Amino acid sequence: MKQETLDTDLDDASTLDKEVDHPIYPAQVKITRDQFPLLQLKRKAEPERNELIIDPDFQRLFVWSPKQKSELIESILMGIPLPVIYLFEQNDGRLQVVDGRQRLTAIFQYMNNDFPLTELNILIGEKGKRFKDLSFIMQGKIEDFQMTIYRIQPPTPEKVKFDIFDRVNRGGVKLNHQEMRNALHQGKSTALLKELAESKVFQDAIDKSVKPERMKDRYIILRFLSFYMYYQKWPELNKLEYKSDIDDFLGDIMDIINSFNDEKISLLKSIFTDSMTNSYSVMKEDAFRFKNSSGKRLPINMALFESLSYFFSSKKIDFLARKEEILVRLKEQKDLFYHSDFSKQVDSSTRVNERFNAIIALQREFEHD
């Protein structure tokens, strides 16, 4: 099946693929300079401690070659200073790697004996050796090697995090905002979004048409769950007020989801699964798309996805029994959306309130009928 992209106006209006603007920082950013031996950093990154977080999705997508890894280890053995590592300190004290993922991953892999040294330029005698094969003196050179760390401490606004993330990663892979969020808010939220994006009910509902490579699938799912909890007035969000600041809002939501217990995570899964199941049972793969004047089916529209997903999340509507009525009313509502400014400035609080107020009213119409 041909894979489509999301609606073009979505990409223009969202923050998915826009380059990060460089704002005047609204508050002083506190950055401290530290030095850690590699052995200490490795211990912090071990799963049982989880004090140093390296985004696993990033590691899977962007992998250094054996030659690059070997040259890095050779530089350490020769005592050559390495570029600094940037870390964000989370509210719980854990450290999130912003810049230096590949270096740290390669170093830790070598210390775990995952690969031998190859294609060395200077230390030819160490070629073919894994960490365990090195002399104790050489092992000590790696374990005791001092890495310079810049630690960005809380509180740091999400926009400032993105700006710093963008600046220190220039020359590498250009990340969009959802990829940055995925790196900065690792935990239950990232695991949940990954699971939901790969679920059959979601893939059926979108007709497998949203590309996963740049996390656009996880982005639209996060938006739906965020606005669902917001308009359902979940108590965990009682201090949040949406003011068109989509990046801060979504980052806060991911932190909140990270704090949820397993029961609350299961509830979110159930809400999402029911919504996708209901949408597909009523509208098949056309639920989240507009059609143009000639009847041609357009790509998935983000604003339509999050608002209609909210409609189909209702537990008070018998969607199958009232399928024909729902189809008529949703066609009318989609036509109103399509011929309005629905897809413009989708992140503005005014537009968000307009579309969710319309959908909530339609939902209540069927719930109370």
Short mmCIF file of the C-alpha atoms (twelve columns), coordinates in Angstrom:
data_MODEL
# 
_entry.id   MODEL 
# 
loop_
_atom_site.group_PDB 
_atom_site.id 
_atom_site.type_symbol 
_atom_site.label_atom_id 
_atom_site.label_alt_id 
_atom_site.label_comp_id 
_atom_site.label_asym_id 
_atom_site.label_seq_id 
_atom_site.Cartn_x 
_atom_site.Cartn_y 
_atom_site.Cartn_z 
_atom_site.pdbx_PDB_model_num 
ATOM 1   C CA . MET A 1   0.000   0.000  0.000  1 
ATOM 2   C CA . LYS A 2   1.286   3.439  -0.878 1 
ATOM 3   C CA . GLN A 3   2.434   5.343  2.175  1 
ATOM 4   C CA . GLU A 4   1.249   8.911  2.476  1 
ATOM 5   C CA . THR A 5   2.400   11.858 4.480  1 
ATOM 6   C CA . LEU A 6   0.313   13.931 6.831  1 
ATOM 7   C CA . ASP A 7   -1.666  16.820 5.422  1 
ATOM 8   C CA . THR A 8   0.632   19.562 4.099  1 
ATOM 9   C CA . ASP A 9   -1.058  22.296 6.088  1 
ATOM 10  C CA . LEU A 10  -0.402  20.219 9.177  1 
ATOM 11  C CA . ASP A 11  3.339   20.302 8.610  1 
ATOM 12  C CA . ASP A 12  3.291   24.035 8.028  1 
ATOM 13  C CA . ALA A 13  1.276   24.718 11.141 1 
ATOM 14  C CA . SER A 14  2.802   22.218 13.544 1 
ATOM 15  C CA . THR A 15  6.215   22.241 15.135 1 
ATOM 16  C CA . LEU A 16  7.152   18.823 13.839 1 
ATOM 17  C CA . ASP A 17  9.634   19.773 11.175 1 
ATOM 18  C CA . LYS A 18  10.221  23.458 11.672 1 
ATOM 19  C CA . GLU A 19  13.717  24.551 12.534 1 
ATOM 20  C CA . VAL A 20  14.056  25.799 16.062 1 
ATOM 21  C CA . ASP A 21  13.903  29.550 16.386 1 
ATOM 22  C CA . HIS A 22  16.420  31.036 18.795 1 
ATOM 23  C CA . PRO A 23  14.434  33.115 21.284 1 
ATOM 24  C CA . ILE A 24  15.657  35.471 23.931 1 
ATOM 25  C CA . TYR A 25  15.720  33.219 26.975 1 
ATOM 26  C CA . PRO A 26  12.848  34.147 29.326 1 
ATOM 27  C CA . ALA A 27  14.939  33.274 32.365 1 
ATOM 28  C CA . GLN A 28  18.544  32.662 33.250 1 
ATOM 29  C CA . VAL A 29  19.619  29.147 32.362 1 
ATOM 30  C CA . LYS A 30  21.817  27.563 35.012 1 
ATOM 31  C CA . ILE A 31  24.650  25.520 33.502 1 
ATOM 32  C CA . THR A 32  27.335  23.876 35.631 1 
ATOM 33  C CA . ARG A 33  30.618  22.358 34.463 1 
ATOM 34  C CA . ASP A 34  31.679  18.979 35.858 1 
ATOM 35  C CA . GLN A 35  34.173  16.239 35.129 1 
ATOM 36  C CA . PHE A 36  33.409  12.547 35.492 1 
ATOM 37  C CA . PRO A 37  35.609  9.496  34.891 1 
ATOM 38  C CA . LEU A 38  34.148  7.208  32.234 1 
ATOM 39  C CA . LEU A 39  33.716  4.346  34.695 1 
ATOM 40  C CA . GLN A 40  31.470  6.522  36.877 1 
ATOM 41  C CA . LEU A 41  29.378  7.589  33.874 1 
ATOM 42  C CA . LYS A 42  29.031  3.963  32.802 1 
ATOM 43  C CA . ARG A 43  27.778  2.979  36.240 1 
ATOM 44  C CA . LYS A 44  25.233  5.802  36.186 1 
ATOM 45  C CA . ALA A 45  23.918  4.515  32.838 1 
ATOM 46  C CA . GLU A 46  23.427  0.922  34.000 1 
ATOM 47  C CA . PRO A 47  19.730  -0.140 33.901 1 
ATOM 48  C CA . GLU A 48  19.512  -0.897 37.618 1 
ATOM 49  C CA . ARG A 49  20.650  2.658  38.425 1 
ATOM 50  C CA . ASN A 50  19.249  4.553  35.419 1 
ATOM 51  C CA . GLU A 51  20.821  7.824  36.579 1 
ATOM 52  C CA . LEU A 52  22.157  8.655  33.110 1 
ATOM 53  C CA . ILE A 53  19.645  8.295  30.281 1 
ATOM 54  C CA . ILE A 54  20.623  7.789  26.656 1 
ATOM 55  C CA . ASP A 55  17.589  7.784  24.360 1 
ATOM 56  C CA . PRO A 56  17.299  4.174  23.100 1 
ATOM 57  C CA . ASP A 57  15.356  5.217  19.984 1 
ATOM 58  C CA . PHE A 58  18.214  7.494  18.980 1 
ATOM 59  C CA . GLN A 59  20.723  4.693  19.494 1 
ATOM 60  C CA . ARG A 60  18.788  2.353  17.230 1 
ATOM 61  C CA . LEU A 61  18.361  4.875  14.439 1 
ATOM 62  C CA . PHE A 62  21.824  6.404  14.234 1 
ATOM 63  C CA . VAL A 63  24.742  4.003  14.693 1 
ATOM 64  C CA . TRP A 64  28.450  4.672  14.270 1 
ATOM 65  C CA . SER A 65  30.593  2.425  12.086 1 
ATOM 66  C CA . PRO A 66  33.200  0.081  13.674 1 
ATOM 67  C CA . LYS A 67  35.929  2.385  12.348 1 
ATOM 68  C CA . GLN A 68  34.417  5.453  14.052 1 
ATOM 69  C CA . LYS A 69  34.054  3.581  17.330 1 
ATOM 70  C CA . SER A 70  37.626  2.267  17.196 1 
ATOM 71  C CA . GLU A 71  39.060  5.706  16.437 1 
ATOM 72  C CA . LEU A 72  37.212  7.107  19.454 1 
ATOM 73  C CA . ILE A 73  38.616  4.436  21.782 1 
ATOM 74  C CA . GLU A 74  42.093  4.986  20.317 1 
ATOM 75  C CA . SER A 75  41.811  8.712  21.074 1 
ATOM 76  C CA . ILE A 76  40.939  7.926  24.693 1 
ATOM 77  C CA . LEU A 77  43.857  5.511  25.035 1 
ATOM 78  C CA . MET A 78  46.146  8.247  23.686 1 
ATOM 79  C CA . GLY A 79  44.748  10.783 26.184 1 
ATOM 80  C CA . ILE A 80  43.357  13.109 23.530 1 
ATOM 81  C CA . PRO A 81  40.645  15.394 25.008 1 
ATOM 82  C CA . LEU A 82  37.148  14.748 23.645 1 
ATOM 83  C CA . PRO A 83  34.402  17.314 22.970 1 
ATOM 84  C CA . VAL A 84  32.210  18.135 25.956 1 
ATOM 85  C CA . ILE A 85  29.038  16.214 26.770 1 
ATOM 86  C CA . TYR A 86  25.792  18.137 27.362 1 
ATOM 87  C CA . LEU A 87  23.285  16.809 29.883 1 
ATOM 88  C CA . PHE A 88  19.886  18.006 31.070 1 
ATOM 89  C CA . GLU A 89  19.276  17.433 34.760 1 
ATOM 90  C CA . GLN A 90  15.691  16.313 35.305 1 
ATOM 91  C CA . ASN A 91  13.598  17.286 38.311 1 
ATOM 92  C CA . ASP A 92  14.297  13.897 39.907 1 
ATOM 93  C CA . GLY A 93  18.067  14.389 39.547 1 
ATOM 94  C CA . ARG A 94  18.572  11.963 36.677 1 
ATOM 95  C CA . LEU A 95  20.716  13.140 33.769 1 
ATOM 96  C CA . GLN A 96  19.461  13.103 30.170 1 
ATOM 97  C CA . VAL A 97  22.101  13.118 27.427 1 
ATOM 98  C CA . VAL A 98  21.545  15.944 24.942 1 
ATOM 99  C CA . ASP A 99  24.795  15.847 23.007 1 
ATOM 100 C CA . GLY A 100 27.249  12.962 23.131 1 
ATOM 101 C CA . ARG A 101 24.970  9.955  22.679 1 
ATOM 102 C CA . GLN A 102 27.093  8.275  20.044 1 
ATOM 103 C CA . ARG A 103 30.318  8.811  21.957 1 
ATOM 104 C CA . LEU A 104 28.978  7.478  25.236 1 
ATOM 105 C CA . THR A 105 27.186  4.579  23.550 1 
ATOM 106 C CA . ALA A 106 30.355  3.534  21.706 1 
ATOM 107 C CA . ILE A 107 32.484  3.825  24.853 1 
ATOM 108 C CA . PHE A 108 30.064  1.838  27.012 1 
ATOM 109 C CA . GLN A 109 29.706  -0.815 24.309 1 
ATOM 110 C CA . TYR A 110 33.478  -1.216 24.203 1 
ATOM 111 C CA . MET A 111 33.733  -1.444 27.978 1 
ATOM 112 C CA . ASN A 112 31.096  -4.201 27.770 1 
ATOM 113 C CA . ASN A 113 33.295  -6.084 25.255 1 
ATOM 114 C CA . ASP A 114 30.710  -5.666 22.480 1 
ATOM 115 C CA . PHE A 115 33.268  -5.056 19.718 1 
ATOM 116 C CA . PRO A 116 37.032  -5.325 19.025 1 
ATOM 117 C CA . LEU A 117 39.234  -2.447 17.922 1 
ATOM 118 C CA . THR A 118 39.707  -2.227 14.150 1 
ATOM 119 C CA . GLU A 119 41.488  0.049  11.664 1 
ATOM 120 C CA . LEU A 120 43.662  1.810  14.260 1 
ATOM 121 C CA . ASN A 121 46.025  4.525  13.022 1 
ATOM 122 C CA . ILE A 122 48.562  4.775  15.867 1 
ATOM 123 C CA . LEU A 123 48.126  2.016  18.467 1 
ATOM 124 C CA . ILE A 124 48.454  -0.802 15.966 1 
ATOM 125 C CA . GLY A 125 49.343  -3.302 18.696 1 
ATOM 126 C CA . GLU A 126 45.851  -2.996 20.210 1 
ATOM 127 C CA . LYS A 127 44.085  -3.954 16.971 1 
ATOM 128 C CA . GLY A 128 41.604  -6.815 17.380 1 
ATOM 129 C CA . LYS A 129 41.384  -6.424 21.160 1 
ATOM 130 C CA . ARG A 130 38.202  -6.111 23.147 1 
ATOM 131 C CA . PHE A 131 38.227  -4.279 26.480 1 
ATOM 132 C CA . LYS A 132 38.883  -7.501 28.412 1 
ATOM 133 C CA . ASP A 133 41.936  -8.169 26.219 1 
ATOM 134 C CA . LEU A 134 43.642  -4.879 27.070 1 
ATOM 135 C CA . SER A 135 46.297  -4.676 29.750 1 
ATOM 136 C CA . PHE A 136 45.159  -3.384 33.137 1 
ATOM 137 C CA . ILE A 137 47.035  -0.157 32.449 1 
ATOM 138 C CA . MET A 138 45.156  0.368  29.178 1 
ATOM 139 C CA . GLN A 139 41.834  -0.534 30.821 1 
ATOM 140 C CA . GLY A 140 42.586  2.037  33.515 1 
ATOM 141 C CA . LYS A 141 43.233  4.715  30.898 1 
ATOM 142 C CA . ILE A 142 39.682  4.231  29.651 1 
ATOM 143 C CA . GLU A 143 38.024  3.872  33.068 1 
ATOM 144 C CA . ASP A 144 39.803  6.923  34.517 1 
ATOM 145 C CA . PHE A 145 39.472  9.135  31.424 1 
ATOM 146 C CA . GLN A 146 37.879  12.436 32.487 1 
ATOM 147 C CA . MET A 147 34.893  13.587 30.427 1 
ATOM 148 C CA . THR A 148 33.958  17.249 30.627 1 
ATOM 149 C CA . ILE A 149 30.235  17.635 31.248 1 
ATOM 150 C CA . TYR A 150 27.981  20.674 30.934 1 
ATOM 151 C CA . ARG A 151 24.897  20.086 33.060 1 
ATOM 152 C CA . ILE A 152 21.810  22.211 32.331 1 
ATOM 153 C CA . GLN A 153 19.824  22.339 35.556 1 
ATOM 154 C CA . PRO A 154 16.090  22.807 36.215 1 
ATOM 155 C CA . PRO A 155 13.882  24.646 35.865 1 
ATOM 156 C CA . THR A 156 14.475  25.073 32.142 1 
ATOM 157 C CA . PRO A 157 11.540  25.986 29.840 1 
ATOM 158 C CA . GLU A 158 10.836  23.515 27.038 1 
ATOM 159 C CA . LYS A 159 11.534  26.091 24.324 1 
ATOM 160 C CA . VAL A 160 14.944  26.782 25.836 1 
ATOM 161 C CA . LYS A 161 15.676  23.046 25.971 1 
ATOM 162 C CA . PHE A 162 14.828  22.751 22.273 1 
ATOM 163 C CA . ASP A 163 17.021  25.731 21.466 1 
ATOM 164 C CA . ILE A 164 19.998  24.284 23.357 1 
ATOM 165 C CA . PHE A 165 19.344  20.838 21.895 1 
ATOM 166 C CA . ASP A 166 19.353  22.318 18.398 1 
ATOM 167 C CA . ARG A 167 22.520  24.372 18.929 1 
ATOM 168 C CA . VAL A 168 24.651  21.558 20.342 1 
ATOM 169 C CA . ASN A 169 23.495  19.031 17.740 1 
ATOM 170 C CA . ARG A 170 24.291  21.110 14.655 1 
ATOM 171 C CA . GLY A 171 26.261  19.185 12.115 1 
ATOM 172 C CA . GLY A 172 24.579  15.973 13.195 1 
ATOM 173 C CA . VAL A 173 21.117  14.607 12.546 1 
ATOM 174 C CA . LYS A 174 18.510  17.372 12.452 1 
ATOM 175 C CA . LEU A 175 15.819  16.416 14.945 1 
ATOM 176 C CA . ASN A 176 12.245  17.674 14.911 1 
ATOM 177 C CA . HIS A 177 10.419  18.624 18.092 1 
ATOM 178 C CA . GLN A 178 8.819   15.235 18.687 1 
ATOM 179 C CA . GLU A 179 12.185  13.515 18.350 1 
ATOM 180 C CA . MET A 180 13.588  15.998 20.869 1 
ATOM 181 C CA . ARG A 181 10.665  15.329 23.210 1 
ATOM 182 C CA . ASN A 182 11.290  11.613 22.854 1 
ATOM 183 C CA . ALA A 183 14.890  12.164 23.943 1 
ATOM 184 C CA . LEU A 184 14.134  14.612 26.764 1 
ATOM 185 C CA . HIS A 185 11.165  12.856 28.402 1 
ATOM 186 C CA . GLN A 186 12.156  9.189  28.409 1 
ATOM 187 C CA . GLY A 187 9.966   6.967  30.547 1 
ATOM 188 C CA . LYS A 188 6.444   5.572  30.555 1 
ATOM 189 C CA . SER A 189 5.271   8.225  28.097 1 
ATOM 190 C CA . THR A 190 7.768   7.305  25.376 1 
ATOM 191 C CA . ALA A 191 7.089   3.588  25.855 1 
ATOM 192 C CA . LEU A 192 3.334   4.215  25.685 1 
ATOM 193 C CA . LEU A 193 3.528   6.298  22.511 1 
ATOM 194 C CA . LYS A 194 5.698   3.687  20.817 1 
ATOM 195 C CA . GLU A 195 3.302   0.885  21.743 1 
ATOM 196 C CA . LEU A 196 0.214   2.780  20.591 1 
ATOM 197 C CA . ALA A 197 1.851   3.861  17.323 1 
ATOM 198 C CA . GLU A 198 2.654   0.243  16.499 1 
ATOM 199 C CA . SER A 199 -0.785  -1.071 17.493 1 
ATOM 200 C CA . LYS A 200 -3.023  -2.688 14.881 1 
ATOM 201 C CA . VAL A 201 -6.047  -0.564 15.794 1 
ATOM 202 C CA . PHE A 202 -4.098  2.628  15.075 1 
ATOM 203 C CA . GLN A 203 -2.590  1.313  11.849 1 
ATOM 204 C CA . ASP A 204 -6.049  0.220  10.665 1 
ATOM 205 C CA . ALA A 205 -7.615  3.575  11.546 1 
ATOM 206 C CA . ILE A 206 -4.981  5.555  9.626  1 
ATOM 207 C CA . ASP A 207 -4.655  2.977  6.835  1 
ATOM 208 C CA . LYS A 208 -0.923  2.667  7.638  1 
ATOM 209 C CA . SER A 209 -0.466  6.096  6.092  1 
ATOM 210 C CA . VAL A 210 1.475   8.075  8.714  1 
ATOM 211 C CA . LYS A 211 5.210   7.560  8.420  1 
ATOM 212 C CA . PRO A 212 6.891   6.435  11.651 1 
ATOM 213 C CA . GLU A 213 10.436  7.489  10.736 1 
ATOM 214 C CA . ARG A 214 10.241  11.024 12.131 1 
ATOM 215 C CA . MET A 215 7.785   10.097 14.911 1 
ATOM 216 C CA . LYS A 216 4.838   11.856 13.265 1 
ATOM 217 C CA . ASP A 217 2.688   8.920  14.348 1 
ATOM 218 C CA . ARG A 218 3.714   9.363  17.990 1 
ATOM 219 C CA . TYR A 219 3.222   13.119 17.692 1 
ATOM 220 C CA . ILE A 220 -0.435  12.965 16.661 1 
ATOM 221 C CA . ILE A 221 -1.132  10.307 19.296 1 
ATOM 222 C CA . LEU A 222 0.480   12.485 21.981 1 
ATOM 223 C CA . ARG A 223 -1.618  15.452 20.907 1 
ATOM 224 C CA . PHE A 224 -4.844  13.453 21.137 1 
ATOM 225 C CA . LEU A 225 -4.034  12.015 24.566 1 
ATOM 226 C CA . SER A 226 -2.923  15.434 25.829 1 
ATOM 227 C CA . PHE A 227 -6.037  17.278 24.720 1 
ATOM 228 C CA . TYR A 228 -8.225  14.378 25.855 1 
ATOM 229 C CA . MET A 229 -6.878  14.591 29.412 1 
ATOM 230 C CA . TYR A 230 -7.015  18.389 29.286 1 
ATOM 231 C CA . TYR A 231 -10.660 18.661 28.213 1 
ATOM 232 C CA . GLN A 232 -11.687 15.761 30.445 1 
ATOM 233 C CA . LYS A 233 -10.133 17.750 33.305 1 
ATOM 234 C CA . TRP A 234 -7.945  15.000 34.688 1 
ATOM 235 C CA . PRO A 235 -6.811  16.120 38.174 1 
ATOM 236 C CA . GLU A 236 -3.140  15.598 37.323 1 
ATOM 237 C CA . LEU A 237 -3.478  18.469 34.837 1 
ATOM 238 C CA . ASN A 238 -5.241  20.913 37.154 1 
ATOM 239 C CA . LYS A 239 -2.241  23.273 37.168 1 
ATOM 240 C CA . LEU A 240 -1.915  23.276 33.377 1 
ATOM 241 C CA . GLU A 241 -3.474  25.987 31.248 1 
ATOM 242 C CA . TYR A 242 -3.040  25.747 27.511 1 
ATOM 243 C CA . LYS A 243 -1.918  29.112 26.116 1 
ATOM 244 C CA . SER A 244 -0.887  28.202 22.555 1 
ATOM 245 C CA . ASP A 245 2.451   26.949 23.923 1 
ATOM 246 C CA . ILE A 246 2.231   23.491 22.370 1 
ATOM 247 C CA . ASP A 247 5.844   22.500 23.103 1 
ATOM 248 C CA . ASP A 248 5.673   23.350 26.811 1 
ATOM 249 C CA . PHE A 249 2.229   21.728 27.002 1 
ATOM 250 C CA . LEU A 250 3.247   18.431 25.388 1 
ATOM 251 C CA . GLY A 251 6.474   18.275 27.399 1 
ATOM 252 C CA . ASP A 252 4.514   18.778 30.627 1 
ATOM 253 C CA . ILE A 253 2.037   16.079 29.583 1 
ATOM 254 C CA . MET A 254 4.842   13.590 28.938 1 
ATOM 255 C CA . ASP A 255 6.268   14.297 32.395 1 
ATOM 256 C CA . ILE A 256 2.816   13.760 33.899 1 
ATOM 257 C CA . ILE A 257 2.395   10.453 32.049 1 
ATOM 258 C CA . ASN A 258 5.846   9.412  33.276 1 
ATOM 259 C CA . SER A 259 4.517   9.801  36.833 1 
ATOM 260 C CA . PHE A 260 1.406   7.661  36.233 1 
ATOM 261 C CA . ASN A 261 1.014   4.257  37.860 1 
ATOM 262 C CA . ASP A 262 0.355   1.173  35.744 1 
ATOM 263 C CA . GLU A 263 -3.409  1.458  36.238 1 
ATOM 264 C CA . LYS A 264 -3.466  4.972  34.764 1 
ATOM 265 C CA . ILE A 265 -1.275  3.898  31.837 1 
ATOM 266 C CA . SER A 266 -3.678  1.014  31.144 1 
ATOM 267 C CA . LEU A 267 -6.575  3.470  31.204 1 
ATOM 268 C CA . LEU A 268 -4.911  5.637  28.552 1 
ATOM 269 C CA . LYS A 269 -4.302  2.558  26.414 1 
ATOM 270 C CA . SER A 270 -7.954  1.571  26.741 1 
ATOM 271 C CA . ILE A 271 -9.191  5.054  25.821 1 
ATOM 272 C CA . PHE A 272 -6.967  5.152  22.748 1 
ATOM 273 C CA . THR A 273 -7.833  1.613  21.653 1 
ATOM 274 C CA . ASP A 274 -11.575 2.220  22.011 1 
ATOM 275 C CA . SER A 275 -11.331 5.466  20.056 1 
ATOM 276 C CA . MET A 276 -9.438  3.895  17.156 1 
ATOM 277 C CA . THR A 277 -11.747 0.863  17.131 1 
ATOM 278 C CA . ASN A 278 -14.874 3.024  17.095 1 
ATOM 279 C CA . SER A 279 -13.566 5.335  14.380 1 
ATOM 280 C CA . TYR A 280 -12.681 2.406  12.123 1 
ATOM 281 C CA . SER A 281 -15.984 0.612  12.715 1 
ATOM 282 C CA . VAL A 282 -17.926 3.719  11.677 1 
ATOM 283 C CA . MET A 283 -15.757 5.410  9.057  1 
ATOM 284 C CA . LYS A 284 -13.067 2.865  8.148  1 
ATOM 285 C CA . GLU A 285 -9.866  4.616  7.043  1 
ATOM 286 C CA . ASP A 286 -11.638 7.873  6.085  1 
ATOM 287 C CA . ALA A 287 -12.280 9.218  9.581  1 
ATOM 288 C CA . PHE A 288 -9.307  11.560 9.835  1 
ATOM 289 C CA . ARG A 289 -9.219  12.818 6.254  1 
ATOM 290 C CA . PHE A 290 -10.930 15.537 4.286  1 
ATOM 291 C CA . LYS A 291 -12.008 15.187 0.673  1 
ATOM 292 C CA . ASN A 292 -11.497 17.998 -1.803 1 
ATOM 293 C CA . SER A 293 -14.164 19.422 -4.127 1 
ATOM 294 C CA . SER A 294 -13.595 16.640 -6.661 1 
ATOM 295 C CA . GLY A 295 -14.012 13.968 -4.000 1 
ATOM 296 C CA . LYS A 296 -10.329 13.044 -3.827 1 
ATOM 297 C CA . ARG A 297 -9.269  11.692 -0.451 1 
ATOM 298 C CA . LEU A 298 -6.642  13.904 1.222  1 
ATOM 299 C CA . PRO A 299 -3.890  12.771 3.638  1 
ATOM 300 C CA . ILE A 300 -4.487  12.377 7.364  1 
ATOM 301 C CA . ASN A 301 -5.152  15.769 8.945  1 
ATOM 302 C CA . MET A 302 -3.653  16.222 12.409 1 
ATOM 303 C CA . ALA A 303 -6.286  18.585 13.800 1 
ATOM 304 C CA . LEU A 304 -9.019  16.287 12.511 1 
ATOM 305 C CA . PHE A 305 -7.298  13.272 14.054 1 
ATOM 306 C CA . GLU A 306 -7.109  14.727 17.554 1 
ATOM 307 C CA . SER A 307 -10.643 16.133 17.536 1 
ATOM 308 C CA . LEU A 308 -12.459 13.137 16.013 1 
ATOM 309 C CA . SER A 309 -10.434 10.761 18.177 1 
ATOM 310 C CA . TYR A 310 -11.898 12.659 21.118 1 
ATOM 311 C CA . PHE A 311 -15.411 12.158 19.705 1 
ATOM 312 C CA . PHE A 312 -14.894 8.415  19.244 1 
ATOM 313 C CA . SER A 313 -13.540 8.027  22.787 1 
ATOM 314 C CA . SER A 314 -17.033 8.331  24.290 1 
ATOM 315 C CA . LYS A 315 -18.213 5.337  26.316 1 
ATOM 316 C CA . LYS A 316 -21.836 6.508  26.264 1 
ATOM 317 C CA . ILE A 317 -22.485 6.198  22.519 1 
ATOM 318 C CA . ASP A 318 -23.430 2.950  20.774 1 
ATOM 319 C CA . PHE A 319 -21.399 3.672  17.655 1 
ATOM 320 C CA . LEU A 320 -22.456 0.598  15.685 1 
ATOM 321 C CA . ALA A 321 -26.171 0.979  16.417 1 
ATOM 322 C CA . ARG A 322 -26.114 4.652  15.423 1 
ATOM 323 C CA . LYS A 323 -23.572 4.378  12.642 1 
ATOM 324 C CA . GLU A 324 -25.720 5.955  9.910  1 
ATOM 325 C CA . GLU A 325 -26.713 8.947  12.060 1 
ATOM 326 C CA . ILE A 326 -23.122 9.482  13.107 1 
ATOM 327 C CA . LEU A 327 -21.880 9.327  9.516  1 
ATOM 328 C CA . VAL A 328 -24.345 12.043 8.475  1 
ATOM 329 C CA . ARG A 329 -23.500 14.372 11.359 1 
ATOM 330 C CA . LEU A 330 -19.749 13.852 11.075 1 
ATOM 331 C CA . LYS A 331 -19.851 14.573 7.356  1 
ATOM 332 C CA . GLU A 332 -21.652 17.827 8.131  1 
ATOM 333 C CA . GLN A 333 -19.118 18.701 10.834 1 
ATOM 334 C CA . LYS A 334 -16.146 17.821 8.627  1 
ATOM 335 C CA . ASP A 335 -17.567 19.972 5.830  1 
ATOM 336 C CA . LEU A 336 -17.835 22.884 8.260  1 
ATOM 337 C CA . PHE A 337 -14.263 22.333 9.377  1 
ATOM 338 C CA . TYR A 338 -12.971 22.001 5.815  1 
ATOM 339 C CA . HIS A 339 -14.516 25.272 4.645  1 
ATOM 340 C CA . SER A 340 -13.313 27.223 7.686  1 
ATOM 341 C CA . ASP A 341 -9.897  28.176 9.046  1 
ATOM 342 C CA . PHE A 342 -9.769  24.775 10.756 1 
ATOM 343 C CA . SER A 343 -6.269  23.888 9.543  1 
ATOM 344 C CA . LYS A 344 -4.724  27.315 10.113 1 
ATOM 345 C CA . GLN A 345 -2.858  28.176 13.311 1 
ATOM 346 C CA . VAL A 346 -3.828  24.779 14.708 1 
ATOM 347 C CA . ASP A 347 -1.843  25.325 17.908 1 
ATOM 348 C CA . SER A 348 -3.429  28.630 18.915 1 
ATOM 349 C CA . SER A 349 -5.566  28.304 22.029 1 
ATOM 350 C CA . THR A 350 -8.454  29.960 20.185 1 
ATOM 351 C CA . ARG A 351 -8.418  27.390 17.368 1 
ATOM 352 C CA . VAL A 352 -7.942  24.486 19.778 1 
ATOM 353 C CA . ASN A 353 -10.917 25.596 21.871 1 
ATOM 354 C CA . GLU A 354 -13.073 26.157 18.790 1 
ATOM 355 C CA . ARG A 355 -12.608 22.676 17.369 1 
ATOM 356 C CA . PHE A 356 -12.863 20.839 20.679 1 
ATOM 357 C CA . ASN A 357 -15.918 22.813 21.753 1 
ATOM 358 C CA . ALA A 358 -17.572 21.840 18.456 1 
ATOM 359 C CA . ILE A 359 -16.644 18.174 18.873 1 
ATOM 360 C CA . ILE A 360 -17.656 18.055 22.540 1 
ATOM 361 C CA . ALA A 361 -21.032 19.555 21.626 1 
ATOM 362 C CA . LEU A 362 -21.502 16.916 18.918 1 
ATOM 363 C CA . GLN A 363 -20.451 14.174 21.312 1 
ATOM 364 C CA . ARG A 364 -22.969 15.333 23.922 1 
ATOM 365 C CA . GLU A 365 -25.676 15.481 21.264 1 
ATOM 366 C CA . PHE A 366 -25.338 11.729 20.748 1 
ATOM 367 C CA . GLU A 367 -24.708 10.907 24.410 1 
ATOM 368 C CA . HIS A 368 -27.893 12.630 25.584 1 
ATOM 369 C CA . ASP A 369 -30.149 11.741 22.667 1 
# 
